[in-house]
PDB file of C-alpha atoms in Angstrom:
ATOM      1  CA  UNK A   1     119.643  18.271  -6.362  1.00  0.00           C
ATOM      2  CA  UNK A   2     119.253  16.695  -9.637  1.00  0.00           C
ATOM      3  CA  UNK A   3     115.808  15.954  -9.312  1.00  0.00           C
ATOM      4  CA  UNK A   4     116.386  12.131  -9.538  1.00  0.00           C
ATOM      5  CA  UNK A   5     115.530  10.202  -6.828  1.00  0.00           C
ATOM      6  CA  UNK A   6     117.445   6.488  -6.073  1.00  0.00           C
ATOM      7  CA  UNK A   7     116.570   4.321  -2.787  1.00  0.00           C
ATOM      8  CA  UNK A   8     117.816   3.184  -0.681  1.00  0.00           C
ATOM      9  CA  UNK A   9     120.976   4.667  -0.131  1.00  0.00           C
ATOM     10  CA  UNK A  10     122.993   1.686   1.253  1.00  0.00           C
ATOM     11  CA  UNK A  11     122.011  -1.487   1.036  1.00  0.00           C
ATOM     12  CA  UNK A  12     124.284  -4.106   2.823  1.00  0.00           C
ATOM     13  CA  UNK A  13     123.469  -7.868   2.038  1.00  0.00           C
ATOM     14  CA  UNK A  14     125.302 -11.504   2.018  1.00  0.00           C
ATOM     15  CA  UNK A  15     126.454 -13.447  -1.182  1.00  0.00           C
ATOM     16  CA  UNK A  16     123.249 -15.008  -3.246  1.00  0.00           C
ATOM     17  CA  UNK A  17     120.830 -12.918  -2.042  1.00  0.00           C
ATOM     18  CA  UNK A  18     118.556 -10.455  -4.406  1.00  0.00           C
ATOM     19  CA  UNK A  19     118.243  -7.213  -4.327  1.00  0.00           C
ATOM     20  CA  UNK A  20     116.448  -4.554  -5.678  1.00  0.00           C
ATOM     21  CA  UNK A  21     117.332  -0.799  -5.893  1.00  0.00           C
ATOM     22  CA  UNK A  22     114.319   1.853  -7.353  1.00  0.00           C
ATOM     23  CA  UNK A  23     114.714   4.872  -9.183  1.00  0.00           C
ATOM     24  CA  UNK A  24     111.968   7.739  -9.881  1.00  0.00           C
ATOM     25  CA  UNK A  25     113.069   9.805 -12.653  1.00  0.00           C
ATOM     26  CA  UNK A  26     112.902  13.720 -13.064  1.00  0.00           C
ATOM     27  CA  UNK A  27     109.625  15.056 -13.627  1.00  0.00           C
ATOM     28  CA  UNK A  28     108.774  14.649 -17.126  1.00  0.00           C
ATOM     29  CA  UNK A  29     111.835  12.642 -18.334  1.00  0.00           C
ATOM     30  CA  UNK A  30     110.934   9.507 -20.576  1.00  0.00           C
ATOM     31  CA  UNK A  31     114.575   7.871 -20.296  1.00  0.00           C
ATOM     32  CA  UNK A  32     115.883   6.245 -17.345  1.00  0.00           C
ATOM     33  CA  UNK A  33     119.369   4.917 -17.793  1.00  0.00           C
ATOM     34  CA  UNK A  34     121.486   2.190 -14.805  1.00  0.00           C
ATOM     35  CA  UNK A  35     124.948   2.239 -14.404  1.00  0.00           C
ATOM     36  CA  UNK A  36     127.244   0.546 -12.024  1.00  0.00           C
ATOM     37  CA  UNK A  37     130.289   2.324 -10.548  1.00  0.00           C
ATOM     38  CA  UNK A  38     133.009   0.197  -8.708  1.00  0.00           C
ATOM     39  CA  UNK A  39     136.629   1.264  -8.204  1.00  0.00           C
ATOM     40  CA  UNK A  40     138.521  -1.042 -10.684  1.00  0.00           C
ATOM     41  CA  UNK A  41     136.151  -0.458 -13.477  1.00  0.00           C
ATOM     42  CA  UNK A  42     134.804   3.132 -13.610  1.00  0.00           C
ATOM     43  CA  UNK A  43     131.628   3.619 -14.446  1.00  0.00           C
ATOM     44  CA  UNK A  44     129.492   1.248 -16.570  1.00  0.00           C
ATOM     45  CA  UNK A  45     126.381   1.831 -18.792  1.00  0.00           C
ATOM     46  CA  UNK A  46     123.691  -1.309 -17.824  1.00  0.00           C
ATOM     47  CA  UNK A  47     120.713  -0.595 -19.132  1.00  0.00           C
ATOM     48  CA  UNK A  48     118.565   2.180 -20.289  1.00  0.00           C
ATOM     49  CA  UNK A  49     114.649   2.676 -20.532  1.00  0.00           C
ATOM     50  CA  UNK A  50     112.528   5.345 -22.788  1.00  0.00           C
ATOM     51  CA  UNK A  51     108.755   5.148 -21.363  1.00  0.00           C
ATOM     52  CA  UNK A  52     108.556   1.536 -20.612  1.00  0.00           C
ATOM     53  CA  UNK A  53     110.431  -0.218 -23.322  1.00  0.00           C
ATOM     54  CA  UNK A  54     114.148  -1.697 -23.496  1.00  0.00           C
ATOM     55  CA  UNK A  55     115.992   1.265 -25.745  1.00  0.00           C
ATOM     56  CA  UNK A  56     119.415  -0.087 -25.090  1.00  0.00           C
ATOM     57  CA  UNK A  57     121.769  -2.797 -23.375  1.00  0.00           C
ATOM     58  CA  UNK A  58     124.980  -2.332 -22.380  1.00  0.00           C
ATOM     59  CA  UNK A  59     127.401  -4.280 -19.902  1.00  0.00           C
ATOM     60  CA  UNK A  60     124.610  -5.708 -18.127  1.00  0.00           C
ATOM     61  CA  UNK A  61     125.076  -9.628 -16.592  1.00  0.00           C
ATOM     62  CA  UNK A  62     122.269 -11.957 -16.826  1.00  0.00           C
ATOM     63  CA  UNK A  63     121.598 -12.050 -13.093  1.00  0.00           C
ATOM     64  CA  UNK A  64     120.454  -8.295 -13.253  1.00  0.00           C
ATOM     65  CA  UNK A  65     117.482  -7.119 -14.807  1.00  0.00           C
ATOM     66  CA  UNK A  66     115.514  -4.002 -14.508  1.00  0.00           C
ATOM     67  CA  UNK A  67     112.029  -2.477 -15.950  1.00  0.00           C
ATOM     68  CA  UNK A  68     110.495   0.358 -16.202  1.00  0.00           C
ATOM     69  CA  UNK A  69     106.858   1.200 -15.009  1.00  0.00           C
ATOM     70  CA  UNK A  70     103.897   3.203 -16.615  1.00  0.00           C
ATOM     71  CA  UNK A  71     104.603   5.648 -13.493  1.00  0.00           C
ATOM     72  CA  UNK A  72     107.969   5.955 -15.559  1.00  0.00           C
ATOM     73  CA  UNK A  73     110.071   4.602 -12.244  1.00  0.00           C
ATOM     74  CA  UNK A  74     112.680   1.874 -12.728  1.00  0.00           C
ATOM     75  CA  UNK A  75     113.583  -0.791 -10.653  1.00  0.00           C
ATOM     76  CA  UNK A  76     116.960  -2.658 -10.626  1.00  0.00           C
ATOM     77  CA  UNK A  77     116.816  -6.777  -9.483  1.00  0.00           C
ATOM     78  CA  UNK A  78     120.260  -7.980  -8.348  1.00  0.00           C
ATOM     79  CA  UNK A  79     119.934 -11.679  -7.695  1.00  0.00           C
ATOM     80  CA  UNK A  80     122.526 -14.469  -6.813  1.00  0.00           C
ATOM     81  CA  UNK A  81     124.753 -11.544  -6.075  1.00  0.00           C
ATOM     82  CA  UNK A  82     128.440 -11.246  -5.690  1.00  0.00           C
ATOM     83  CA  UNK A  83     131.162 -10.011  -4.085  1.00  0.00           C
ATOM     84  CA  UNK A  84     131.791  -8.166  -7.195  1.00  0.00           C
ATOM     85  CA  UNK A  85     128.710  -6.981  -7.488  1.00  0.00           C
ATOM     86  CA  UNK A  86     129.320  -4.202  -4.470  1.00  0.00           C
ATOM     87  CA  UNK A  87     129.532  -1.080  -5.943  1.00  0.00           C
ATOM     88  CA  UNK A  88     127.395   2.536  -6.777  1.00  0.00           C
ATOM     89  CA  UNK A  89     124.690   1.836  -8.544  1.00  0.00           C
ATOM     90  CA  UNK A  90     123.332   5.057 -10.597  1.00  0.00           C
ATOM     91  CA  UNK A  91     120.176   5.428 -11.906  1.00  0.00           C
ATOM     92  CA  UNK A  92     119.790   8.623 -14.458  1.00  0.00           C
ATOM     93  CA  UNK A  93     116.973  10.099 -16.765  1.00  0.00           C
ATOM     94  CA  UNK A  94     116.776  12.859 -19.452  1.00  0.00           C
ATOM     95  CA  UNK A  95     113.909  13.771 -21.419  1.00  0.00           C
ATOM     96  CA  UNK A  96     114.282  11.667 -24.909  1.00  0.00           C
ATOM     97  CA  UNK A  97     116.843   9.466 -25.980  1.00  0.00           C
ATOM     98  CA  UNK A  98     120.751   9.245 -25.330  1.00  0.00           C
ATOM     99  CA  UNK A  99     121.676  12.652 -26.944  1.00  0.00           C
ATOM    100  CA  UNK A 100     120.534  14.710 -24.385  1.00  0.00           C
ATOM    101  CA  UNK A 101     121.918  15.171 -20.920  1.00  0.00           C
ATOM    102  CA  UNK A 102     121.947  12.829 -18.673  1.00  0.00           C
ATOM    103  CA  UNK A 103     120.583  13.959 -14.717  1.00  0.00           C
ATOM    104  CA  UNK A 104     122.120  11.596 -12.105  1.00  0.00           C
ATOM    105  CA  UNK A 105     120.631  10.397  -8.591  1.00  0.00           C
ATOM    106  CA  UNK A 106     122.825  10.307  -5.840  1.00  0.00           C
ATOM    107  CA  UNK A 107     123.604   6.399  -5.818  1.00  0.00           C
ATOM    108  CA  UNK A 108     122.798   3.301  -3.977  1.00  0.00           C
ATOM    109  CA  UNK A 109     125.971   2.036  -2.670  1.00  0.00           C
ATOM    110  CA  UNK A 110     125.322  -1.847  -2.328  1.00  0.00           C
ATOM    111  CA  UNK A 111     127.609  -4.010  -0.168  1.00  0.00           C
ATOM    112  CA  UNK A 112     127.880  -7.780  -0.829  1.00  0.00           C
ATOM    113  CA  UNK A 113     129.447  -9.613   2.377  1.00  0.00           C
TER     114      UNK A 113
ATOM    115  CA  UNK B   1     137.334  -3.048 -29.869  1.00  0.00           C
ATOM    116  CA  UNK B   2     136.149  -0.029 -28.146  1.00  0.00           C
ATOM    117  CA  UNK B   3     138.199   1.621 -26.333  1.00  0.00           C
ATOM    118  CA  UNK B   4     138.607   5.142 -24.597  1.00  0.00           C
ATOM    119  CA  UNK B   5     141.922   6.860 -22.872  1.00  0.00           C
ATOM    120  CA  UNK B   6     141.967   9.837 -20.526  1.00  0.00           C
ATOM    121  CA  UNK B   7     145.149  10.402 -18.476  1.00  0.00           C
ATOM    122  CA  UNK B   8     144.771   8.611 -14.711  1.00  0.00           C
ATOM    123  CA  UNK B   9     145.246  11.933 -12.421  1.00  0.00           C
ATOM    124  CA  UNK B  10     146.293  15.661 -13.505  1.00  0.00           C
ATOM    125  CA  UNK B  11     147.592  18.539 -10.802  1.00  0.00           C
ATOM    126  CA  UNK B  12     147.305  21.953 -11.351  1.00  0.00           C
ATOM    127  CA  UNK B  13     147.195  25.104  -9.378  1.00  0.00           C
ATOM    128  CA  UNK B  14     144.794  27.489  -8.239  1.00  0.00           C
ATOM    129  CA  UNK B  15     144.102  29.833 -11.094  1.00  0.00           C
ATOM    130  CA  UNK B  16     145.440  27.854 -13.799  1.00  0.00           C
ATOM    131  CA  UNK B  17     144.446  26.358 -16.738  1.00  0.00           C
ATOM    132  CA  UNK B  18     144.583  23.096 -17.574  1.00  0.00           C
ATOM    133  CA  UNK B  19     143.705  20.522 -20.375  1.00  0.00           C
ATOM    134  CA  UNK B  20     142.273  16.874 -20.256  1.00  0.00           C
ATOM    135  CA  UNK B  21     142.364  14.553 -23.031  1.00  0.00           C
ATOM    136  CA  UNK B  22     140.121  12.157 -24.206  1.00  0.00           C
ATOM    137  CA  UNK B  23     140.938   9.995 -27.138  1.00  0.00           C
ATOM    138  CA  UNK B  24     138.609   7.355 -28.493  1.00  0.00           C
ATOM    139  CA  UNK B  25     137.856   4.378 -30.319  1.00  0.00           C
ATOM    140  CA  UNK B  26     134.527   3.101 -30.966  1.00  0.00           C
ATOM    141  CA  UNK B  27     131.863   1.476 -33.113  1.00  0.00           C
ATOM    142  CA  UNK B  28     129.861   4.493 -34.270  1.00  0.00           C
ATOM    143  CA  UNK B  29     129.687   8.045 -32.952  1.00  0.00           C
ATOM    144  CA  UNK B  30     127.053   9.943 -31.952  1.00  0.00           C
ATOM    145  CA  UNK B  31     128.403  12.775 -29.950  1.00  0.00           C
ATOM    146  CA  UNK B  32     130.686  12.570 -26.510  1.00  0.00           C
ATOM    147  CA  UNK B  33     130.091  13.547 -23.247  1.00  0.00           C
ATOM    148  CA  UNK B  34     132.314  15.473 -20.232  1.00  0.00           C
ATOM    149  CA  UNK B  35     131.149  14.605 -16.852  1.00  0.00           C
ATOM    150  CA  UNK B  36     132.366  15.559 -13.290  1.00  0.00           C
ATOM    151  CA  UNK B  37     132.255  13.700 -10.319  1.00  0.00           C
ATOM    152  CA  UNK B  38     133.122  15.158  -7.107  1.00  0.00           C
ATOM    153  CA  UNK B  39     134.180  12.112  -4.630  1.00  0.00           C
ATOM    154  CA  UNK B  40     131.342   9.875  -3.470  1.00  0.00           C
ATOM    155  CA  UNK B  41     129.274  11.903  -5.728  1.00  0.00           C
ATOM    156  CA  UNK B  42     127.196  11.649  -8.688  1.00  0.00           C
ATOM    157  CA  UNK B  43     128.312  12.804 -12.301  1.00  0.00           C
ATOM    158  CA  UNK B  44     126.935  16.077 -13.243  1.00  0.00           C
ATOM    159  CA  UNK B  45     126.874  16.972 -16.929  1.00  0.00           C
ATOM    160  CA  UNK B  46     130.054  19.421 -18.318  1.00  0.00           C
ATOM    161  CA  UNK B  47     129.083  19.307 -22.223  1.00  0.00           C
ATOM    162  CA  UNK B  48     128.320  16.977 -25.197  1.00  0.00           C
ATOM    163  CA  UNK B  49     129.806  17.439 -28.478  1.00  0.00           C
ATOM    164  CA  UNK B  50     128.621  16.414 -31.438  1.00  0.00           C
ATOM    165  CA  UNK B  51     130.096  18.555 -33.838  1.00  0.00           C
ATOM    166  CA  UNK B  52     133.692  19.491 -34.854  1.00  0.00           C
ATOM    167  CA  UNK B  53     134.867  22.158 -32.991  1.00  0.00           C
ATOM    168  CA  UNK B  54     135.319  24.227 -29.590  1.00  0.00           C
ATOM    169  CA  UNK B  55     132.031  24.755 -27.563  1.00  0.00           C
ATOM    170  CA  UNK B  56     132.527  27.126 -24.547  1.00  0.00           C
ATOM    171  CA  UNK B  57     130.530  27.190 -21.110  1.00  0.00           C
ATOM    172  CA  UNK B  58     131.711  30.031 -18.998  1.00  0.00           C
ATOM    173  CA  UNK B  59     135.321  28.776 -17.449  1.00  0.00           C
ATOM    174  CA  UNK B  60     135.019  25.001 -19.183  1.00  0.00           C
ATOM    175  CA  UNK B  61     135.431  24.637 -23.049  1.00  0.00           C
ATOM    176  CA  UNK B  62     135.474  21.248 -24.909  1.00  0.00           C
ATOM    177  CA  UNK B  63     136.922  20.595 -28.203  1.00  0.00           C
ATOM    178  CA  UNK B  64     136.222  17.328 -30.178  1.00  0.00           C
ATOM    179  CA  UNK B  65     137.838  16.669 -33.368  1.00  0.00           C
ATOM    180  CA  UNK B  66     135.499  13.198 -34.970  1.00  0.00           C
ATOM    181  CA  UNK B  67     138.583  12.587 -37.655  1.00  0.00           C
ATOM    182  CA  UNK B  68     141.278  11.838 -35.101  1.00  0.00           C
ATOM    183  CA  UNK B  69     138.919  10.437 -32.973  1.00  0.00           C
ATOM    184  CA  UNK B  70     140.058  12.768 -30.007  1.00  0.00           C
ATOM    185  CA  UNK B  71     138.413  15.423 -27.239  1.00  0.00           C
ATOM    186  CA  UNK B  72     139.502  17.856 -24.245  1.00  0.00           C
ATOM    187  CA  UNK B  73     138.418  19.592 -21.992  1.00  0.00           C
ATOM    188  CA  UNK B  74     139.602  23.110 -21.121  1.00  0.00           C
ATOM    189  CA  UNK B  75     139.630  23.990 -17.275  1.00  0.00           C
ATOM    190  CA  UNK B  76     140.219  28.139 -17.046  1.00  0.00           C
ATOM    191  CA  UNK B  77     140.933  29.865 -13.404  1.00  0.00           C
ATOM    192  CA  UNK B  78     141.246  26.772 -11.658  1.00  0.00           C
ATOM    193  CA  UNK B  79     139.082  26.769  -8.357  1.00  0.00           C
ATOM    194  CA  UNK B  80     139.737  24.203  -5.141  1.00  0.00           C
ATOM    195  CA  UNK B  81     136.115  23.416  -6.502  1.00  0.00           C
ATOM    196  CA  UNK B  82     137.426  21.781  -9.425  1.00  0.00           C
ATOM    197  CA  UNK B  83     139.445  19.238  -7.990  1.00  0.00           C
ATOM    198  CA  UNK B  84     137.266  15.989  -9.437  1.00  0.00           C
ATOM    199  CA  UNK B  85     137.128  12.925 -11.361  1.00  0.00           C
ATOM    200  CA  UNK B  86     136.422  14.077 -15.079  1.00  0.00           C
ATOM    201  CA  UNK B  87     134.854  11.367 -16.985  1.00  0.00           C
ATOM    202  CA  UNK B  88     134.852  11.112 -21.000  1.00  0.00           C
ATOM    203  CA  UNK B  89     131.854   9.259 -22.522  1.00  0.00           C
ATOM    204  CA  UNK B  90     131.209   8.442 -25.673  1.00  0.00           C
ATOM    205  CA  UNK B  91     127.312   8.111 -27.358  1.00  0.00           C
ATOM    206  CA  UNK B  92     128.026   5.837 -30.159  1.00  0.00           C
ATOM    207  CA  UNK B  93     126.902   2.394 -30.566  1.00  0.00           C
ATOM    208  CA  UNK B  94     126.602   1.525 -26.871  1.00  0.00           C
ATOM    209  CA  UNK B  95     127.418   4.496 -24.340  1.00  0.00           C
ATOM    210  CA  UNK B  96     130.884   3.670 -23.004  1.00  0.00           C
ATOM    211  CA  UNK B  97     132.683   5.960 -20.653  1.00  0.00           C
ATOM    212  CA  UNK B  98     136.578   6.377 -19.920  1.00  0.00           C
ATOM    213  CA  UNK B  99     137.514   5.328 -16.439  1.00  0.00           C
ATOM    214  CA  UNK B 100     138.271   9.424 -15.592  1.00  0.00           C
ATOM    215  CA  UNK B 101     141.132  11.576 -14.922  1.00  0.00           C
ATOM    216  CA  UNK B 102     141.239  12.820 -11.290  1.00  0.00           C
ATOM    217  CA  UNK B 103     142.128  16.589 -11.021  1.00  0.00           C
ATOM    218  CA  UNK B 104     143.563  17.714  -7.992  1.00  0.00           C
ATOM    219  CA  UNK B 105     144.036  21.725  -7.354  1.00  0.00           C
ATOM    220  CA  UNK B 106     146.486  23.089  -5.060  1.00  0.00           C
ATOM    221  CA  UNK B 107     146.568  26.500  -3.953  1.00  0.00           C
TER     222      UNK B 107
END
């Protein structure tokens, strides 16, 4: 058990619908980092967080956005989603920025129909 | 462009050793990660190298040489444990990880 906690777990849901998938970090941790994980791309750095603000941006599409809170949790929004949009979504945190290691949650698998 | 190659899938038996490489090319370096992810899984950290050199954790080394752009990861007495997706990652401008070689153990 990492410490990192992701809900739900699955998350089934039809084509342009919204979504969002939570994240509470480890306690302590600052950083909170998103990734998606699908079978033809491996996995993908979104977003990441450090104690509220944007630190960096990665692959993410403009339909997705996330934020972090002063609680230090993270949310995910997926709207006008995709079929390509089913995957594992991670959420991860460490305690500073990206040079330190990275604890994963165990995933939300979402499933666009 | 960035861009970062590890070999698809690797076999190797129980007891073994065995070597995955990681080659890279990317817009600024900061250090690179080794991850493993057991199926269905999460990652769980391996090692990060920022330095030149061979770092050693117990059965798992990683080397990372920043001049040719290149890593591996060193896998001694193979365990049926081991077989998993190993996943390259490097910290540089964005944090970009290789799509993962998938180990598989035999006894």
């Amino acid at each position: 058990d990492s410490g990192v906690t992701q809900t739900p777990k699955h998350l089934i849901t039809a084509t342009g619908q919204r979504v969002t998938l939570r994240c509470s970090p480890r306690s302590g941790d600052l950083s909170v980092y998103w990734y998606q994980q699908s079978l033809d791309q491996g996995l993908q750095f979104l977003i990441q967080y450090y104690n509220g603000e944007e630190r960096a941006k990665g692959n993410i599409l403009e339909r997705f956005s996330a934020q972090q809170f002063p609680d230090l949790h993270s949310e995910l929004n997926l709207s006008s989603l995709e079929l390509g949009d089913s995957a594992l979504y991670f959420c991860a945190s460490s305690n500073s920025g990206r040079d330190n290691e990275q604890f994963f949650g165990p995933g939300t698998r979402l499933t666009v129909l | 462009g960035q861009n970062i190659d590890q070999p698809t899938e690797m076999t190797a038996t129980e007891g073994a050793i065995v070597q995955i490489n990681c080659t890279y090319q990317t817009s600024g370096f900061n250090g690179l990660f080794w991850y493993q992810q057991h199926a269905g899984e999460a990652p769980t950290f391996l090692s990060y190298n920022v330095l030149d050199g061979l770092e050693e954790k117990g059965r798992f080394s990683s080397f990372l040489s920043r001049s040719k752009g290149y890593s591996y990861l060193l896998l001694k007495e193979l365990q049926m444990k081991d077989s998993a997706s190993y996943l390259c990652a490097v910290n540089g401008d964005k944090l970009i990880f290789g799509t993962g070689t998938r180990l598989q153990v035999f006894p």
